Short mmCIF file of C-alpha atoms in Angstrom, two decimals:
data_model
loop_
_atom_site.label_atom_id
_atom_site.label_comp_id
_atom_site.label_asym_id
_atom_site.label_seq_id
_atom_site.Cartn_x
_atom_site.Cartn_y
_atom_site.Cartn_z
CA UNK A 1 -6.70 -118.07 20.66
CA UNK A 2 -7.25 -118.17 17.23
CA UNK A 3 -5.19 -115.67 14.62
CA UNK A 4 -7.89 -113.83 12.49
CA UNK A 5 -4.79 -111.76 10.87
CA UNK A 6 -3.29 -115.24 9.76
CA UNK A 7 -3.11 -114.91 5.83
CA UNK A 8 -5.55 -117.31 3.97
CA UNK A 9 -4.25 -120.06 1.45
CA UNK A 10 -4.37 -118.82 -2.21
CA UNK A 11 -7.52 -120.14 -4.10
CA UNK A 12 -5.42 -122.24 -6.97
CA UNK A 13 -6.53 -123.96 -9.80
CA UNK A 14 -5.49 -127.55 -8.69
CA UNK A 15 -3.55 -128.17 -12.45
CA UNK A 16 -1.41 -125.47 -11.96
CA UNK A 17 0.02 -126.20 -8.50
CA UNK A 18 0.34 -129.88 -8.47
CA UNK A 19 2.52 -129.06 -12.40
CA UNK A 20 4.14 -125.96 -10.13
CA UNK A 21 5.44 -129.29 -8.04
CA UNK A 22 6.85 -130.44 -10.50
CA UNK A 23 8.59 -127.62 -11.88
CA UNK A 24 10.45 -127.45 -8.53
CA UNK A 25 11.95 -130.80 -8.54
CA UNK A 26 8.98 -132.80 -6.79
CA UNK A 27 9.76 -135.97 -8.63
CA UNK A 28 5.71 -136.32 -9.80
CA UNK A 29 4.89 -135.90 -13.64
CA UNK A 30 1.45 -135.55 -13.83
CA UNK A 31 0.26 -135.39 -17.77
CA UNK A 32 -2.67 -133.53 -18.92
CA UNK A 33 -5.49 -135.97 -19.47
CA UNK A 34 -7.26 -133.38 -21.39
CA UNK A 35 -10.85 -132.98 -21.71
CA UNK A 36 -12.50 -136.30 -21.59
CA UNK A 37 -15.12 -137.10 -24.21
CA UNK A 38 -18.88 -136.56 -23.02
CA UNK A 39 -20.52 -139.95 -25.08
CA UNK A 40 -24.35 -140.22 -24.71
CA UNK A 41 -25.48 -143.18 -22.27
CA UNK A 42 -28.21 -145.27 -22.41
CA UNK A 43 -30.78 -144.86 -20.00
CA UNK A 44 -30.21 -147.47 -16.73
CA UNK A 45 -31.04 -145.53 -14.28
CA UNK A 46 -34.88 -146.41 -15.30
CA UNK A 47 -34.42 -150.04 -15.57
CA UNK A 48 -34.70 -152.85 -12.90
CA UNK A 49 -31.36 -154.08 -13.05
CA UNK A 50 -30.81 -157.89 -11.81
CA UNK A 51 -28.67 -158.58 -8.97
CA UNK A 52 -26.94 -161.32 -10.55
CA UNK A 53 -25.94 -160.78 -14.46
CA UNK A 54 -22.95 -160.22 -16.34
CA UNK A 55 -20.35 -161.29 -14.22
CA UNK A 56 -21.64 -159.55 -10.81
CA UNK A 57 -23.13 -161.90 -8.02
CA UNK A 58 -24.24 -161.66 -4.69
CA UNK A 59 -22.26 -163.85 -2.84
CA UNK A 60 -22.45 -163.39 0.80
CA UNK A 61 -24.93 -160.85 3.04
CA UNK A 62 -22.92 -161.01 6.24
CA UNK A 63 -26.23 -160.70 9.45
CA UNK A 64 -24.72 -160.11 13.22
CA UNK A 65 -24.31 -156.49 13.82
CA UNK A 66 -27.18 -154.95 16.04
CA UNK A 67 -26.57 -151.33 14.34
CA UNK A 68 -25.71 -149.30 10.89
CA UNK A 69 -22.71 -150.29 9.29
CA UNK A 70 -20.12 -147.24 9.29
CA UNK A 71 -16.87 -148.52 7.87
CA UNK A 72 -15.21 -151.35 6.00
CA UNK A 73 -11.94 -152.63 4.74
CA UNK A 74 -10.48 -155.92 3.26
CA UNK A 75 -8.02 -157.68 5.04
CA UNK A 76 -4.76 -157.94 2.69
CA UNK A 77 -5.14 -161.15 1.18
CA UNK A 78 -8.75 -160.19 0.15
CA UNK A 79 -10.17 -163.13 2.27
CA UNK A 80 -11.82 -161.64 5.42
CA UNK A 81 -14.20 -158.64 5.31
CA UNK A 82 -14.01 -155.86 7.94
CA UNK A 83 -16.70 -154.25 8.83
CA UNK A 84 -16.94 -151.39 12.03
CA UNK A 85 -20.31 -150.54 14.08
CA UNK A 86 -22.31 -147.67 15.16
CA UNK A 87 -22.71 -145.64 18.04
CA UNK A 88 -23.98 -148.40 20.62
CA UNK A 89 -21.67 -151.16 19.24
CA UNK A 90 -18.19 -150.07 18.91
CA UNK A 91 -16.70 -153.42 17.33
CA UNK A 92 -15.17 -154.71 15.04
CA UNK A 93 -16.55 -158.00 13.25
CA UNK A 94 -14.51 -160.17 10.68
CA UNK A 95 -15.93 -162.32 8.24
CA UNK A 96 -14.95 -164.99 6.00
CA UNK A 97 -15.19 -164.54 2.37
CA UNK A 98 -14.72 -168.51 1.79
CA UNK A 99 -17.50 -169.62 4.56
CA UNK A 100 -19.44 -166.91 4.50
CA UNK A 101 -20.03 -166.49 8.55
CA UNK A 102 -18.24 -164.02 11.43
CA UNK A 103 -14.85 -165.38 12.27
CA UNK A 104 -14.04 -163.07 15.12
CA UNK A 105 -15.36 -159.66 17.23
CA UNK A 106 -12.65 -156.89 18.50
CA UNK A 107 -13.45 -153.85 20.60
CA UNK A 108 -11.95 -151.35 18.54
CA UNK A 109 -13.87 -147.64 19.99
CA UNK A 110 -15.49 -146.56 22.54
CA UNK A 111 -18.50 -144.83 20.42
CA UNK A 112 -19.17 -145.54 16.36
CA UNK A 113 -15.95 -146.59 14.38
CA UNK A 114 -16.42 -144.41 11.49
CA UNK A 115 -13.42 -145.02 9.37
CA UNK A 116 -10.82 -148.24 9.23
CA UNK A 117 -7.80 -148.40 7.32
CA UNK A 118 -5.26 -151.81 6.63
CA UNK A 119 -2.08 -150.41 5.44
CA UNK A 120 -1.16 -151.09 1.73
CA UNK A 121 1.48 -153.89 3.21
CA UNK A 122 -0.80 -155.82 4.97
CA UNK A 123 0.93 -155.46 8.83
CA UNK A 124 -0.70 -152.81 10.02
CA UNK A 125 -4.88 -152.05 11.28
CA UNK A 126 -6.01 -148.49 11.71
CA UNK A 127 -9.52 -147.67 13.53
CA UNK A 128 -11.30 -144.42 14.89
CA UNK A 129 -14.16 -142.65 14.77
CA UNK A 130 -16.50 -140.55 16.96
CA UNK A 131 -14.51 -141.05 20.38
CA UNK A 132 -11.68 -139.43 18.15
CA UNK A 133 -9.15 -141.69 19.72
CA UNK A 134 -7.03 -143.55 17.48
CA UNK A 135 -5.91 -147.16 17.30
CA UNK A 136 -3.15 -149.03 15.68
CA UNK A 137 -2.88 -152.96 15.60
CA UNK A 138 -0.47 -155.41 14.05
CA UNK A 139 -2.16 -157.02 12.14
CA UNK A 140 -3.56 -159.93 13.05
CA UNK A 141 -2.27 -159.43 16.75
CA UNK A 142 -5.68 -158.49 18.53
CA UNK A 143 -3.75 -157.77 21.70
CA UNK A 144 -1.04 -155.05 19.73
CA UNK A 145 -3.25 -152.05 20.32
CA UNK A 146 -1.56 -148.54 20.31
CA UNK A 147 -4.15 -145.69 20.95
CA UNK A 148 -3.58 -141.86 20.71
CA UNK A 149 -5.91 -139.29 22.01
CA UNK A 150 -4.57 -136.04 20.44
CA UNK A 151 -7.74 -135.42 18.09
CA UNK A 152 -10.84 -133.73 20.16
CA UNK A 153 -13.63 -134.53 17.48
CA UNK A 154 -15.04 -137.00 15.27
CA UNK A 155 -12.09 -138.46 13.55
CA UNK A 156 -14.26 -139.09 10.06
CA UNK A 157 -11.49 -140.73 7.54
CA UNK A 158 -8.53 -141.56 7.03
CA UNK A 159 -5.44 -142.75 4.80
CA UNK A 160 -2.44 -144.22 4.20
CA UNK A 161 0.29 -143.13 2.33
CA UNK A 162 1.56 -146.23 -0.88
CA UNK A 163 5.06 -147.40 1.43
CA UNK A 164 2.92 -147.32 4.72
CA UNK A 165 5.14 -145.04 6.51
CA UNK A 166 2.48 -142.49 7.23
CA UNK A 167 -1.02 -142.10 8.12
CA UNK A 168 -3.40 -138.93 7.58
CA UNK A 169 -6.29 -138.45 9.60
CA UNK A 170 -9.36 -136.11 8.79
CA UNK A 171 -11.12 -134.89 11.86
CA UNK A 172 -13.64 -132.05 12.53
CA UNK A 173 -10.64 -130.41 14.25
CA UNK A 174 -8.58 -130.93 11.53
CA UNK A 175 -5.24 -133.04 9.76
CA UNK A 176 -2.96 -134.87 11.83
CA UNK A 177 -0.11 -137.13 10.33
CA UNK A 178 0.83 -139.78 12.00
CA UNK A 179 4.18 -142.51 11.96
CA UNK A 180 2.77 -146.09 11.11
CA UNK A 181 6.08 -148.02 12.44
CA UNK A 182 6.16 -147.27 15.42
CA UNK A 183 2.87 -145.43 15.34
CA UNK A 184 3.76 -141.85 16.46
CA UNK A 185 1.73 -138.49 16.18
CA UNK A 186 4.00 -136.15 14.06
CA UNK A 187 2.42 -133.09 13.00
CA UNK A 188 -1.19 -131.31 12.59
CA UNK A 189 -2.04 -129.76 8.89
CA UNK A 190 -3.03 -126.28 9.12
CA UNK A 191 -5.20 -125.00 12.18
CA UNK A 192 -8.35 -126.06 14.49
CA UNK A 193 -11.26 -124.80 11.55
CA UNK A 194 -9.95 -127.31 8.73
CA UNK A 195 -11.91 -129.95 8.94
CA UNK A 196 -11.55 -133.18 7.54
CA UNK A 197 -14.51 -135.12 6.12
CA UNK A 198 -12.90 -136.81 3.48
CA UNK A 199 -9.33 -137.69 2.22
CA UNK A 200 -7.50 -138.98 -0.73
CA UNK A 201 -3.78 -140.30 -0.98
CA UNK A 202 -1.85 -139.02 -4.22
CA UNK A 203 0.11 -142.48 -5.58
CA UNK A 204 3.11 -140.44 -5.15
CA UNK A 205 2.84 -140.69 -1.71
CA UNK A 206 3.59 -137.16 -0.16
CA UNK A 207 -0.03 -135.14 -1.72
CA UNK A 208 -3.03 -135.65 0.66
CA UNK A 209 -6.70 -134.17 -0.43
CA UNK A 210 -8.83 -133.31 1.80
CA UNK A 211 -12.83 -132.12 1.60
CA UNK A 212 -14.68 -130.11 3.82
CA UNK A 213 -18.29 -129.32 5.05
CA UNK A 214 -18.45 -126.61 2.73
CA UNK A 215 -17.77 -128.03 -0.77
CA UNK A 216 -14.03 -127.03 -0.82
CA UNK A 217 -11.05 -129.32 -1.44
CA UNK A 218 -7.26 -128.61 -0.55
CA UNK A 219 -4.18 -130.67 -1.68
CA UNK A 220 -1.46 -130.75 0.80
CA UNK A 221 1.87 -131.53 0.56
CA UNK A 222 3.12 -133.57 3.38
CA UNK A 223 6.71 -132.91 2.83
CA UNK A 224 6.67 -129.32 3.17
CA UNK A 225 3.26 -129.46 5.28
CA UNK A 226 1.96 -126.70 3.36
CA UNK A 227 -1.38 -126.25 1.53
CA UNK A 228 -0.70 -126.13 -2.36
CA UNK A 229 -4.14 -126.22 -3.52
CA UNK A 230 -7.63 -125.01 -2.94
CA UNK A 231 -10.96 -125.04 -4.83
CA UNK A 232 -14.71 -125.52 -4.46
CA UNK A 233 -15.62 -128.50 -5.87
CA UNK A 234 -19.50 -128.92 -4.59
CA UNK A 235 -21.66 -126.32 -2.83
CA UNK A 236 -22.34 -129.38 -0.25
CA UNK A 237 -19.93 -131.95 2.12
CA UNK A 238 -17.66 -133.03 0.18
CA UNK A 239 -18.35 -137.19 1.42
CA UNK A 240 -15.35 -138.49 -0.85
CA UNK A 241 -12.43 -138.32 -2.86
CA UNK A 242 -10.36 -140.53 -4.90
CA UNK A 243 -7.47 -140.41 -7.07
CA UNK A 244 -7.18 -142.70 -10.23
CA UNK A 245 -3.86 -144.64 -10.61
CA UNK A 246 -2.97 -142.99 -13.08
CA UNK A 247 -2.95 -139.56 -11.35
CA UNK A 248 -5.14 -137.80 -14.05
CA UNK A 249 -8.07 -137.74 -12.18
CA UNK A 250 -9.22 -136.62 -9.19
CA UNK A 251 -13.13 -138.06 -8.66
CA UNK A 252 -15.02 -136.03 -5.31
CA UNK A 253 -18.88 -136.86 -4.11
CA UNK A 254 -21.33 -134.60 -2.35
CA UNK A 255 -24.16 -134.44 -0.54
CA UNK A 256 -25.79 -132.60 -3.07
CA UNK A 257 -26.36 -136.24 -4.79
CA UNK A 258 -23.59 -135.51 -7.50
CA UNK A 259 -20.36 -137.45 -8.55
CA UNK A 260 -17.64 -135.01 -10.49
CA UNK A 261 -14.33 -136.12 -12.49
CA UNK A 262 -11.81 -133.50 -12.49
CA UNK A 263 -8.54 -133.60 -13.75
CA UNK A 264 -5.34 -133.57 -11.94
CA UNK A 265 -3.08 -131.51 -14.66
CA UNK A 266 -5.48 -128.40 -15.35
CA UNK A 267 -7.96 -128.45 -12.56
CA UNK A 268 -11.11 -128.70 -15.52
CA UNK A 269 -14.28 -130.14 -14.50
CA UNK A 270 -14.60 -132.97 -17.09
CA UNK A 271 -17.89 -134.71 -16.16
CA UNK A 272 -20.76 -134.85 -13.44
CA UNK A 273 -22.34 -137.98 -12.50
CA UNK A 274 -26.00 -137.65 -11.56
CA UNK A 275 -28.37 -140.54 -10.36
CA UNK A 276 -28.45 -140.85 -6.81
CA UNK A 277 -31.87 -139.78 -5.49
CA UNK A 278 -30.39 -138.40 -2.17
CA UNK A 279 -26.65 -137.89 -0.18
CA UNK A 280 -23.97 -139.93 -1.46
CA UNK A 281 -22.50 -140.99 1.52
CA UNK A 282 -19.53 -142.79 0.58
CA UNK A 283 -17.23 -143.65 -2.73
CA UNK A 284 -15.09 -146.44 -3.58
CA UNK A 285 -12.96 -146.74 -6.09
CA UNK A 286 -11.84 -150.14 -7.96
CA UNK A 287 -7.89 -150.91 -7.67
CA UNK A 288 -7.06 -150.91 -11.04
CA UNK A 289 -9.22 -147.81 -11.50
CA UNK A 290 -11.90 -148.88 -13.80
CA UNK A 291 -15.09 -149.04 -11.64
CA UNK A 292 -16.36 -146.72 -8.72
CA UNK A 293 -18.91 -147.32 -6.24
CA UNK A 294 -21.16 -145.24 -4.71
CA UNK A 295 -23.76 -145.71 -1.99
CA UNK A 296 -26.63 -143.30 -1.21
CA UNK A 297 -29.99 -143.86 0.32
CA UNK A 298 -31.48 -145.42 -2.78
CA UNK A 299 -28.72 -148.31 -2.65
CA UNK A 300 -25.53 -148.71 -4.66
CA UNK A 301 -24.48 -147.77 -7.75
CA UNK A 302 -21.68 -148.83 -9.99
CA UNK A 303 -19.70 -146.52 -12.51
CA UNK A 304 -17.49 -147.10 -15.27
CA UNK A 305 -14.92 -144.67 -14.69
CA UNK A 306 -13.53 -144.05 -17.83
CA UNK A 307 -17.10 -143.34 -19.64
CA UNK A 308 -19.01 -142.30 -16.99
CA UNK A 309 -22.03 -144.77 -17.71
CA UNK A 310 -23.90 -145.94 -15.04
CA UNK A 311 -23.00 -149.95 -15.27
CA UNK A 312 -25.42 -151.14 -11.91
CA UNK A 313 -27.87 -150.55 -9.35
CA UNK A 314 -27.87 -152.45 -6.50
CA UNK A 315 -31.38 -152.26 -4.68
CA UNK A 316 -30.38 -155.30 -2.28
CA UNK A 317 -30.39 -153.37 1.06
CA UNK A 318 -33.41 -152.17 3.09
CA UNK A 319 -32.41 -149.15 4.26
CA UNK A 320 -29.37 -146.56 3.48
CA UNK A 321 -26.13 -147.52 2.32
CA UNK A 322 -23.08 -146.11 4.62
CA UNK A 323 -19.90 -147.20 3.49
CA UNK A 324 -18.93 -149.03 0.16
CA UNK A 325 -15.48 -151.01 -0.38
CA UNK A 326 -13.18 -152.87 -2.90
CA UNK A 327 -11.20 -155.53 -2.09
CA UNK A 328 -7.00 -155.34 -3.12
CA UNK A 329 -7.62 -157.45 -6.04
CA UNK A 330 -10.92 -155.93 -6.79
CA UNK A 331 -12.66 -159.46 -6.82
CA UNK A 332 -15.28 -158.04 -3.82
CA UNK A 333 -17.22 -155.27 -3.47
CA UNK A 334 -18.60 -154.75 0.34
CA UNK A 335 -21.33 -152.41 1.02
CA UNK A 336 -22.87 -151.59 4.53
CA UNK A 337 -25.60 -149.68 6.05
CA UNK A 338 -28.71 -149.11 8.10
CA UNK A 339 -30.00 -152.36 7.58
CA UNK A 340 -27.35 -153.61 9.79
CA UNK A 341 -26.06 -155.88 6.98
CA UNK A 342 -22.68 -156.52 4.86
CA UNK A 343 -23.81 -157.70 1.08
CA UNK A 344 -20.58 -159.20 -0.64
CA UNK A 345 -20.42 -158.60 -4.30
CA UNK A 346 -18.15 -161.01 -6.26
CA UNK A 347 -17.05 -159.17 -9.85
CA UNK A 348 -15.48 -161.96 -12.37
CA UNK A 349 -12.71 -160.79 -14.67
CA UNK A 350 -14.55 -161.05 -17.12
CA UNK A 351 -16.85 -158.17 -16.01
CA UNK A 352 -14.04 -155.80 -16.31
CA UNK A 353 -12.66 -157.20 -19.65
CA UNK A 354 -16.54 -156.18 -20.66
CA UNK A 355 -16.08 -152.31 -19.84
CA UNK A 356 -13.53 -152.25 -23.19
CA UNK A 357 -16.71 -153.60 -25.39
CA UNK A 358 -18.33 -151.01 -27.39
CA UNK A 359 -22.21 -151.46 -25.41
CA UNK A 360 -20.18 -150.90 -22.33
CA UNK A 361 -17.58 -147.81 -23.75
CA UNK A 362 -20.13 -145.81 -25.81
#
């Protein structure tokens, strides 16, 4: 039964807990990044943008699943593309980056695989989704499988932590942390009534975010399994969160169609994206930090993360775009949806040396 007299968590400006941390001895300095410079933009979101300019090409569109697209993920050497079904076709299909074509199928659910995971050193393949069970593989080792059934609901995202020790999962019945090696359930994060719809790993490895139906976000600190932080960042689901390596950001997305940029040392809203004629569904943030992806039902959109200026607008699928994804190196950009197809970006280096040019920074 549930505890109604059970105190709440304090509502806490985000800045002032996460610098509280370090007060105590954490081990985390997180710097102001003060208030970042609103510059004008120039006016994309009314052009036709072409698919292939300026260092961004189409490269592959991946054609074999017989439903929506609802979660990707790079293998670790960035040459094989991921990519999880829906509802009626619970696999798993892997395709080659170099060929261009499926390579191999895996059953990975029972129902829609809504989130996938490979852990940062490459050995280990995390899957679940709306049968809520949870699945662990050694990577490449098809026949490895380890499943857990201790979550009762849609199992919605998850993460792992930078030394792939640990793995958070964000369900409708809330947190659960998990041992990657051997996989083993370890503890649940808070109560039943905390869901999970989004998550975020801190680089410093032991601060989780997590976003809920109702706009609000929470840090939590893993070591002390306590809630640190709470505020409400949208008035909508909160669809994603991401962290910048540098830990001065923290960057959530909404249903309400919205993109915000907060940062990490005093909890200030420093921007809000806006573009997206409908939900944002999914976020994807660029290794190195520079470029974020968002999909929505008018296609895909590329940021630059340090301006804010809307860089592309990918109109390639034919129907709603799920689930967007970088590869480790941050050569590929995957994006997946209704359409039942996988488009491939390819981004050249020299596309990111262009984001320090002055057309691309004012």
């Amino acid at each position: 039964m549930k505890d109604h007299n059970r105190r709440k968590p304090p509502v806490t400006p985000i800045g002032l807990t996460l610098i509280s941390l370090v007060l105590v001895g954490q081990g985390w300095i997180l710097p102001s990044y003060g208030q970042l410079i609103r510059q004008q933009r120039e006016a994309l979101e009314a052009q036709e943008i072409e698919s292939v300019n300026l260092g961004i090409r189409l490269k592959h569109r991946f054609v074999g699943h017989t439903t929506p697209i609802r979660s990707l993920a790079f293998s670790p050497n960035g040459q094989t593309v991921i990519s999880g079904g829906g509802t009626n076709e619970p696999f798993l299909k892997f395709w080659s980056i170099e060929h261009g074509e499926e390579v191999d199928t895996l059953r990975a659910q029972s129902s829609a695989i809504l989130t996938l995971e490979v852990s940062p050193n490459g050995k280990t393949l995390v899957s679940s989704g709306e049968d809520a069970d949870l699945h662990f593989w050694v990577w490449p080792d098809k026949d490895s499988k380890v499943s857990f059934f201790d979550h009762y609901s849609y199992v919605l995202d998850l993460v792992v932590t930078p030394d792939s020790q640990l793995v958070i999962t964000g369900a409708l019945d809330g947190l659960r942390v998990w041992t990657l090696d051997p996989p083993h359930f370890l503890y649940q994060l808070e109560d039943f009534g905390t869901p999970g719809y989004a998550l975020a790993m801190h680089p410093n490895g032991f601060l989780v975010a997590s976003g809920d139906d109702k706009g609000m976000v929470r840090f939590w600190n893993l070591r002390d399994k306590t809630i640190v932080s709470t505020f409400q960042a949208h008035e909508q689901t909160i669809s994603g969160l991401a962290i910048t390596p540098d830990q001065r950001r923290l960057i959530t997305s909404s249903y309400d169609s919205t993109i915000k940029i907060w940062d990490m040392a005093t909890g200030d809203l420093l921007d809000t994206w806006i573009g997206h004629k409908g939900k944002i569904q999914s976020i994807a943030l660029s290794p190195n930090g520079k470029l974020l992806a968002s999909a929505s039902i008018d296609g895909v959109r590329l940021w630059n993360v340090d301006t804010g200026r809307l860089l592309r607008h990918f109109k390639d699928h034919a129907d709603w775009v799920n689930v967007v994804a970088f590869s480790p190196d941050g050569q590929y950009l995957a994006s997946g949806g209704f359409d039942k197809v996988v488009n491939l970006w390819e981004i050249s280096p020299a596309f990111y040396e262009s984001l320090t040019l002055p057309r691309f920074s004012r």
